[in-house]
Amino acid sequence: MSDGWRLPRKEQRVWVSLAGIVTQVVIAGAAAVTALLVAAAGSSSALRDGLLVFALSTTVTALLNFMPFVKLDGYIALMSHLDIPHLRDLSMTDARRFVARMLFGGRYRRELPQVSWAVGFGLACMLFPLYLVAVAAGLWLPMVQGTGVTGAAVVLAGAAYVLYLMSTGTGRLVKEARAGGARLRRISGVGLLAALAVGAVLTFVRVPYTVDGGYVRDLDGTRLVLSEVADLDAIEDGAEVTLRRGGLVTRTDTGSAVIGDGRARRTTAPLSAFVPVAEGRTSRCPRWASR
């Protein structure tokens, strides 16, 4: 792609940037058509399902690649079309200065005064990665937690990284405010109000508490299985349990159950009870009977 910047016309650079996305769409379409042909021929359903999953995942990847809010092909195509180097960074700078002016006052210089939508684009560039992280956490957090201590370490590392990003973003915002002439008294006051608001939300807003785990079915019935780091104290007799079948990108409710009488005991369970893998592997975890 770096050689593409040597092309004399910006339209040529745009097409070079979009070449990868077009290739992904063509491959996804070919896989989908092949899956239909396999189904029509009555061949292996596993092959058909594999092709469909590949086509769907490739399509989703192409759509994500087309989004201009992260430094992928879609952003490079937009930057090439506008012929503005560092479009994303400059837009985020304008967005930070806009937020700083709203919160702290002061005067700020626009980096992209010729682009009327630069502030909105910059805000989207700052928020879109957080949205992706939130979606990924909602999909994969239960799976990661099911792996025990390793999963807990991964979750803590991810939370620490998010806090790091938030702290660095706040630092940049305050730096922009100080450079724009905002008063330290107002900056401190806004920071205090923000801290009080966060504290009030954490204190008074009740969030439903759930414990993620897996379940297995055998001759004795349906058994709830939890990892070694799960909160067993939150598991009470008679508590309702929602049974789901989860994949890498989707989750489907399959039924419900109620925690029965009994004590948790240490045992092993298939790893597929927690993560979408083939049957056969087991993982050590406490188990709580349910009916």
C-alpha positions as a LaTeX table, in Angstrom:
\begin{tabular}{lrrr}
\hline
Residue & $x$ (\AA) & $y$ (\AA) & $z$ (\AA) \\
\hline
Met1 & 0.00 & 0.00 & 0.00 \\
Ser2 & 2.89 & 2.39 & 0.67 \\
Asp3 & 3.85 & 2.23 & $-3.02$ \\
Gly4 & 0.31 & 3.33 & $-3.87$ \\
Trp5 & 1.07 & 6.84 & $-2.62$ \\
Arg6 & 3.37 & 7.26 & $-5.61$ \\
Leu7 & 0.39 & 7.16 & $-7.97$ \\
Pro8 & $-0.26$ & 10.62 & $-9.45$ \\
Arg9 & $-4.08$ & 10.63 & $-9.18$ \\
Lys10 & $-6.01$ & 10.27 & $-5.94$ \\
Glu11 & $-8.65$ & 8.11 & $-7.67$ \\
Gln12 & $-5.95$ & 5.54 & $-8.35$ \\
Arg13 & $-4.94$ & 5.54 & $-4.70$ \\
Val14 & $-8.58$ & 5.05 & $-3.67$ \\
Trp15 & $-8.95$ & 1.99 & $-5.89$ \\
Val16 & $-5.72$ & 0.53 & $-4.56$ \\
Ser17 & $-7.02$ & 1.01 & $-1.01$ \\
Leu18 & $-10.34$ & $-0.66$ & $-1.82$ \\
Ala19 & $-8.73$ & $-3.62$ & $-3.61$ \\
Gly20 & $-8.47$ & $-5.67$ & $-0.43$ \\
Ile21 & $-12.11$ & $-5.10$ & 0.48 \\
Val22 & $-13.27$ & $-6.03$ & $-3.02$ \\
Thr23 & $-11.17$ & $-9.20$ & $-2.83$ \\
Gln24 & $-12.76$ & $-10.15$ & 0.48 \\
Val25 & $-16.27$ & $-9.62$ & $-0.91$ \\
Val26 & $-15.48$ & $-11.72$ & $-4.01$ \\
Ile27 & $-14.05$ & $-14.54$ & $-1.89$ \\
Ala28 & $-17.06$ & $-14.44$ & 0.45 \\
Gly29 & $-19.45$ & $-14.56$ & $-2.50$ \\
Ala30 & $-17.58$ & $-17.46$ & $-4.07$ \\
Ala31 & $-17.69$ & $-19.38$ & $-0.79$ \\
Ala32 & $-21.44$ & $-18.75$ & $-0.44$ \\
Val33 & $-22.14$ & $-19.89$ & $-4.01$ \\
Thr34 & $-20.00$ & $-22.99$ & $-3.46$ \\
Ala35 & $-21.96$ & $-23.77$ & $-0.29$ \\
Leu36 & $-25.22$ & $-23.57$ & $-2.26$ \\
Leu37 & $-23.81$ & $-25.91$ & $-4.92$ \\
Val38 & $-22.67$ & $-28.35$ & $-2.25$ \\
Ala39 & $-26.13$ & $-28.29$ & $-0.67$ \\
Ala40 & $-27.81$ & $-28.80$ & $-4.06$ \\
Ala41 & $-25.56$ & $-31.76$ & $-4.79$ \\
Gly42 & $-26.43$ & $-33.36$ & $-1.45$ \\
Ser43 & $-22.80$ & $-33.49$ & $-0.35$ \\
Ser44 & $-21.44$ & $-33.26$ & 3.17 \\
Ser45 & $-23.37$ & $-30.88$ & 5.41 \\
Ala46 & $-20.18$ & $-30.21$ & 7.37 \\
Leu47 & $-18.52$ & $-28.86$ & 4.21 \\
Arg48 & $-21.57$ & $-26.71$ & 3.47 \\
Asp49 & $-21.67$ & $-25.32$ & 7.00 \\
Gly50 & $-17.94$ & $-24.63$ & 6.94 \\
Leu51 & $-18.24$ & $-22.71$ & 3.69 \\
Leu52 & $-21.17$ & $-20.69$ & 5.02 \\
Val53 & $-19.30$ & $-19.80$ & 8.21 \\
Phe54 & $-16.27$ & $-18.80$ & 6.14 \\
Ala55 & $-18.43$ & $-16.66$ & 3.84 \\
Leu56 & $-20.14$ & $-14.95$ & 6.76 \\
Ser57 & $-16.92$ & $-14.27$ & 8.66 \\
Thr58 & $-15.23$ & $-12.93$ & 5.53 \\
Thr59 & $-18.19$ & $-10.63$ & 4.86 \\
Val60 & $-18.10$ & $-9.29$ & 8.41 \\
Thr61 & $-14.35$ & $-8.75$ & 8.10 \\
Ala62 & $-14.86$ & $-6.85$ & 4.84 \\
Leu63 & $-17.48$ & $-4.61$ & 6.46 \\
Leu64 & $-15.16$ & $-3.90$ & 9.37 \\
Asn65 & $-12.32$ & $-3.24$ & 6.95 \\
Phe66 & $-14.54$ & $-0.73$ & 5.14 \\
Met67 & $-15.23$ & 1.29 & 8.29 \\
Pro68 & $-13.27$ & 4.57 & 8.14 \\
Phe69 & $-13.06$ & 5.02 & 11.92 \\
Val70 & $-10.03$ & 2.76 & 12.36 \\
Lys71 & $-6.81$ & 2.69 & 10.36 \\
Leu72 & $-7.88$ & 0.05 & 7.87 \\
Asp73 & $-8.50$ & 0.09 & 4.13 \\
Gly74 & $-11.73$ & 2.08 & 4.34 \\
Tyr75 & $-10.01$ & 4.89 & 6.20 \\
Ile76 & $-7.10$ & 4.92 & 3.77 \\
Ala77 & $-9.56$ & 5.14 & 0.87 \\
Leu78 & $-11.34$ & 8.09 & 2.49 \\
Met79 & $-8.07$ & 9.84 & 3.26 \\
Ser80 & $-6.94$ & 9.29 & $-0.33$ \\
His81 & $-10.23$ & 10.59 & $-1.72$ \\
Leu82 & $-9.99$ & 13.79 & 0.32 \\
Asp83 & $-6.24$ & 13.99 & $-0.24$ \\
Ile84 & $-5.70$ & 14.96 & 3.42 \\
Pro85 & $-2.79$ & 13.16 & 5.12 \\
His86 & $-3.30$ & 12.14 & 8.75 \\
Leu87 & $-7.05$ & 12.77 & 8.46 \\
Arg88 & $-7.93$ & 10.63 & 11.47 \\
Asp89 & $-5.35$ & 12.12 & 13.83 \\
Leu90 & $-6.22$ & 15.69 & 12.86 \\
Ser91 & $-9.95$ & 15.02 & 13.19 \\
Met92 & $-9.48$ & 13.54 & 16.66 \\
Thr93 & $-7.46$ & 16.61 & 17.64 \\
Asp94 & $-10.33$ & 18.85 & 16.52 \\
Ala95 & $-12.76$ & 16.63 & 18.43 \\
Arg96 & $-10.70$ & 16.84 & 21.63 \\
Arg97 & $-10.51$ & 20.60 & 21.32 \\
Phe98 & $-14.26$ & 20.78 & 20.77 \\
Val99 & $-14.91$ & 18.75 & 23.92 \\
Ala100 & $-12.34$ & 20.82 & 25.83 \\
Arg101 & $-14.06$ & 24.05 & 24.79 \\
Met102 & $-17.47$ & 22.71 & 25.84 \\
Leu103 & $-16.22$ & 21.53 & 29.24 \\
Phe104 & $-13.45$ & 23.92 & 30.18 \\
Gly105 & $-13.76$ & 26.94 & 27.91 \\
Gly106 & $-10.81$ & 28.53 & 26.16 \\
Arg107 & $-9.88$ & 29.21 & 22.56 \\
Tyr108 & $-8.67$ & 26.57 & 20.16 \\
Arg109 & $-7.40$ & 26.42 & 16.60 \\
Arg110 & $-9.02$ & 24.00 & 14.16 \\
Glu111 & $-6.65$ & 21.63 & 12.40 \\
Leu112 & $-9.14$ & 20.95 & 9.61 \\
Pro113 & $-11.26$ & 24.09 & 9.20 \\
Gln114 & $-12.04$ & 23.13 & 5.60 \\
Val115 & $-13.75$ & 19.88 & 6.71 \\
Ser116 & $-17.06$ & 20.74 & 8.37 \\
Trp117 & $-17.61$ & 17.21 & 9.69 \\
Ala118 & $-14.12$ & 16.75 & 11.13 \\
Val119 & $-15.29$ & 17.05 & 14.75 \\
Gly120 & $-18.00$ & 14.42 & 14.34 \\
Phe121 & $-15.63$ & 12.14 & 12.48 \\
Gly122 & $-13.01$ & 12.57 & 15.18 \\
Leu123 & $-15.50$ & 11.72 & 17.93 \\
Ala124 & $-16.54$ & 8.61 & 16.01 \\
Cys125 & $-12.88$ & 7.60 & 15.61 \\
Met126 & $-12.39$ & 7.89 & 19.37 \\
Leu127 & $-15.57$ & 6.03 & 20.33 \\
Phe128 & $-15.65$ & 3.30 & 17.68 \\
Pro129 & $-12.72$ & 1.28 & 19.11 \\
Leu130 & $-14.41$ & 1.36 & 22.52 \\
Tyr131 & $-17.59$ & 0.09 & 20.87 \\
Leu132 & $-15.67$ & $-2.78$ & 19.28 \\
Val133 & $-14.12$ & $-3.65$ & 22.65 \\
Ala134 & $-17.54$ & $-3.61$ & 24.31 \\
Val135 & $-19.05$ & $-5.88$ & 21.64 \\
Ala136 & $-16.11$ & $-8.27$ & 21.83 \\
Ala137 & $-16.32$ & $-8.34$ & 25.63 \\
Gly138 & $-20.04$ & $-9.12$ & 25.51 \\
Leu139 & $-19.44$ & $-12.01$ & 23.12 \\
Trp140 & $-16.24$ & $-13.51$ & 24.45 \\
Leu141 & $-16.09$ & $-12.58$ & 28.13 \\
Pro142 & $-18.17$ & $-15.59$ & 29.26 \\
Met143 & $-15.91$ & $-17.90$ & 27.24 \\
Val144 & $-12.73$ & $-16.36$ & 28.63 \\
Gln145 & $-14.02$ & $-16.52$ & 32.20 \\
Gly146 & $-14.78$ & $-20.19$ & 31.74 \\
Thr147 & $-11.09$ & $-21.00$ & 31.30 \\
Gly148 & $-10.38$ & $-20.34$ & 34.99 \\
Val149 & $-7.37$ & $-18.48$ & 36.32 \\
Thr150 & $-5.98$ & $-17.87$ & 32.85 \\
Gly151 & $-9.23$ & $-16.29$ & 31.75 \\
Ala152 & $-9.37$ & $-14.14$ & 34.87 \\
Ala153 & $-5.86$ & $-12.89$ & 34.15 \\
Val154 & $-6.86$ & $-12.04$ & 30.58 \\
Val155 & $-9.92$ & $-10.14$ & 31.83 \\
Leu156 & $-7.84$ & $-8.17$ & 34.33 \\
Ala157 & $-5.27$ & $-7.34$ & 31.67 \\
Gly158 & $-8.02$ & $-6.15$ & 29.32 \\
Ala159 & $-9.61$ & $-4.01$ & 32.04 \\
Ala160 & $-6.22$ & $-2.51$ & 32.90 \\
Tyr161 & $-5.64$ & $-1.66$ & 29.24 \\
Val162 & $-9.04$ & 0.03 & 28.96 \\
Leu163 & $-8.30$ & 2.08 & 32.08 \\
Tyr164 & $-4.94$ & 3.02 & 30.59 \\
Leu165 & $-6.60$ & 4.24 & 27.39 \\
Met166 & $-9.15$ & 6.24 & 29.38 \\
Ser167 & $-6.45$ & 7.84 & 31.53 \\
Thr168 & $-4.29$ & 8.77 & 28.55 \\
Gly169 & $-7.33$ & 10.19 & 26.75 \\
Thr170 & $-8.21$ & 12.27 & 29.80 \\
Gly171 & $-4.64$ & 13.49 & 30.00 \\
Arg172 & $-4.70$ & 14.60 & 26.37 \\
Leu173 & $-8.00$ & 16.39 & 26.92 \\
Val174 & $-6.63$ & 18.29 & 29.91 \\
Lys175 & $-3.47$ & 19.12 & 27.97 \\
Glu176 & $-5.54$ & 20.58 & 25.14 \\
Ala177 & $-7.56$ & 22.59 & 27.65 \\
Arg178 & $-4.47$ & 24.05 & 29.27 \\
Ala179 & $-2.99$ & 24.89 & 25.87 \\
Gly180 & $-6.26$ & 26.62 & 24.94 \\
Gly181 & $-6.12$ & 28.88 & 27.97 \\
Ala182 & $-8.67$ & 27.12 & 30.17 \\
Arg183 & $-8.48$ & 28.01 & 33.84 \\
Leu184 & $-7.15$ & 25.41 & 36.22 \\
Arg185 & $-10.01$ & 26.13 & 38.62 \\
Arg186 & $-12.61$ & 25.20 & 36.01 \\
Ile187 & $-10.70$ & 22.09 & 34.96 \\
Ser188 & $-10.52$ & 20.96 & 38.59 \\
Gly189 & $-14.22$ & 21.69 & 39.12 \\
Val190 & $-15.27$ & 19.69 & 36.08 \\
Gly191 & $-13.02$ & 16.83 & 37.16 \\
Leu192 & $-14.55$ & 16.85 & 40.64 \\
Leu193 & $-18.09$ & 16.83 & 39.25 \\
Ala194 & $-17.20$ & 13.96 & 36.92 \\
Ala195 & $-15.75$ & 11.97 & 39.82 \\
Leu196 & $-18.86$ & 12.62 & 41.93 \\
Ala197 & $-21.10$ & 11.56 & 39.05 \\
Val198 & $-19.18$ & 8.32 & 38.56 \\
Gly199 & $-19.29$ & 7.65 & 42.30 \\
Ala200 & $-23.04$ & 8.26 & 42.40 \\
Val201 & $-23.62$ & 5.88 & 39.50 \\
Leu202 & $-21.51$ & 3.17 & 41.11 \\
Thr203 & $-23.28$ & 3.66 & 44.44 \\
Phe204 & $-26.93$ & 4.04 & 43.53 \\
Val205 & $-27.39$ & 2.38 & 40.14 \\
Arg206 & $-28.08$ & $-1.32$ & 40.59 \\
Val207 & $-26.73$ & $-3.56$ & 37.85 \\
Pro208 & $-28.01$ & $-7.14$ & 37.56 \\
Tyr209 & $-25.33$ & $-9.54$ & 38.78 \\
Thr210 & $-24.89$ & $-12.70$ & 36.79 \\
Val211 & $-22.48$ & $-15.61$ & 36.96 \\
Asp212 & $-21.37$ & $-17.07$ & 33.64 \\
Gly213 & $-20.67$ & $-20.75$ & 33.35 \\
Gly214 & $-21.42$ & $-23.78$ & 31.24 \\
Tyr215 & $-23.66$ & $-26.80$ & 31.40 \\
Val216 & $-23.50$ & $-30.45$ & 30.46 \\
Arg217 & $-26.22$ & $-33.01$ & 29.98 \\
Asp218 & $-25.79$ & $-36.62$ & 31.03 \\
Leu219 & $-27.86$ & $-39.48$ & 32.39 \\
Asp220 & $-28.27$ & $-37.65$ & 35.70 \\
Gly221 & $-29.78$ & $-34.58$ & 34.05 \\
Thr222 & $-28.45$ & $-31.11$ & 33.32 \\
Arg223 & $-25.45$ & $-29.99$ & 35.35 \\
Leu224 & $-24.20$ & $-26.46$ & 35.84 \\
Val225 & $-20.40$ & $-26.24$ & 35.65 \\
Leu226 & $-18.37$ & $-23.25$ & 36.79 \\
Ser227 & $-14.69$ & $-22.41$ & 36.59 \\
Glu228 & $-12.44$ & $-22.32$ & 39.63 \\
Val229 & $-12.64$ & $-18.52$ & 39.87 \\
Ala230 & $-16.44$ & $-18.28$ & 39.64 \\
Asp231 & $-18.40$ & $-16.72$ & 42.50 \\
Leu232 & $-19.92$ & $-19.83$ & 44.08 \\
Asp233 & $-21.46$ & $-17.79$ & 46.91 \\
Ala234 & $-23.82$ & $-16.21$ & 44.39 \\
Ile235 & $-25.23$ & $-19.62$ & 43.40 \\
Glu236 & $-28.32$ & $-20.26$ & 45.51 \\
Asp237 & $-30.90$ & $-23.02$ & 45.51 \\
Gly238 & $-33.84$ & $-22.11$ & 43.32 \\
Ala239 & $-31.96$ & $-19.51$ & 41.29 \\
Glu240 & $-32.99$ & $-19.30$ & 37.65 \\
Val241 & $-30.48$ & $-20.25$ & 34.98 \\
Thr242 & $-30.63$ & $-19.33$ & 31.29 \\
Leu243 & $-29.16$ & $-21.97$ & 29.00 \\
Arg244 & $-27.46$ & $-20.69$ & 25.86 \\
Arg245 & $-25.58$ & $-22.10$ & 22.93 \\
Gly246 & $-22.73$ & $-19.78$ & 22.09 \\
Gly247 & $-20.39$ & $-19.42$ & 19.14 \\
Leu248 & $-17.67$ & $-16.95$ & 18.30 \\
Val249 & $-20.11$ & $-14.26$ & 17.11 \\
Thr250 & $-23.61$ & $-15.38$ & 18.12 \\
Arg251 & $-25.45$ & $-16.71$ & 21.16 \\
Thr252 & $-28.84$ & $-18.44$ & 21.16 \\
Asp253 & $-31.05$ & $-19.22$ & 24.15 \\
Thr254 & $-31.85$ & $-22.93$ & 24.27 \\
Gly255 & $-33.87$ & $-23.16$ & 27.47 \\
Ser256 & $-33.94$ & $-22.44$ & 31.18 \\
Ala257 & $-33.36$ & $-24.32$ & 34.42 \\
Val258 & $-33.44$ & $-23.89$ & 38.18 \\
Ile259 & $-30.63$ & $-24.58$ & 40.62 \\
Gly260 & $-31.47$ & $-27.71$ & 42.59 \\
Asp261 & $-30.45$ & $-28.90$ & 46.02 \\
Gly262 & $-26.90$ & $-30.07$ & 46.37 \\
Arg263 & $-23.34$ & $-29.02$ & 47.04 \\
Ala264 & $-20.70$ & $-28.01$ & 44.56 \\
Arg265 & $-17.95$ & $-30.53$ & 44.02 \\
Arg266 & $-14.73$ & $-30.44$ & 42.08 \\
Thr267 & $-14.81$ & $-32.42$ & 38.88 \\
Thr268 & $-13.97$ & $-32.18$ & 35.20 \\
Ala269 & $-16.14$ & $-31.08$ & 32.31 \\
Pro270 & $-15.68$ & $-30.82$ & 28.55 \\
Leu271 & $-14.01$ & $-27.60$ & 27.50 \\
Ser272 & $-16.81$ & $-27.25$ & 24.95 \\
Ala273 & $-19.13$ & $-26.41$ & 27.85 \\
Phe274 & $-17.37$ & $-23.03$ & 28.03 \\
Val275 & $-15.86$ & $-22.32$ & 24.61 \\
Pro276 & $-16.91$ & $-23.38$ & 21.09 \\
Val277 & $-14.40$ & $-26.18$ & 20.50 \\
Ala278 & $-14.67$ & $-29.81$ & 19.51 \\
Glu279 & $-15.76$ & $-32.30$ & 22.15 \\
Gly280 & $-13.22$ & $-34.38$ & 23.99 \\
Arg281 & $-11.07$ & $-32.00$ & 26.02 \\
Thr282 & $-11.86$ & $-31.50$ & 29.69 \\
Ser283 & $-11.25$ & $-28.73$ & 32.19 \\
Arg284 & $-11.11$ & $-28.92$ & 35.98 \\
Cys285 & $-13.89$ & $-26.89$ & 37.57 \\
Pro286 & $-16.39$ & $-26.96$ & 40.45 \\
Arg287 & $-19.78$ & $-28.35$ & 39.48 \\
Trp288 & $-23.17$ & $-27.44$ & 40.90 \\
Ala289 & $-26.17$ & $-29.67$ & 40.32 \\
Ser290 & $-29.22$ & $-28.13$ & 38.67 \\
Arg291 & $-32.53$ & $-29.42$ & 37.45 \\
\hline
\end{tabular}
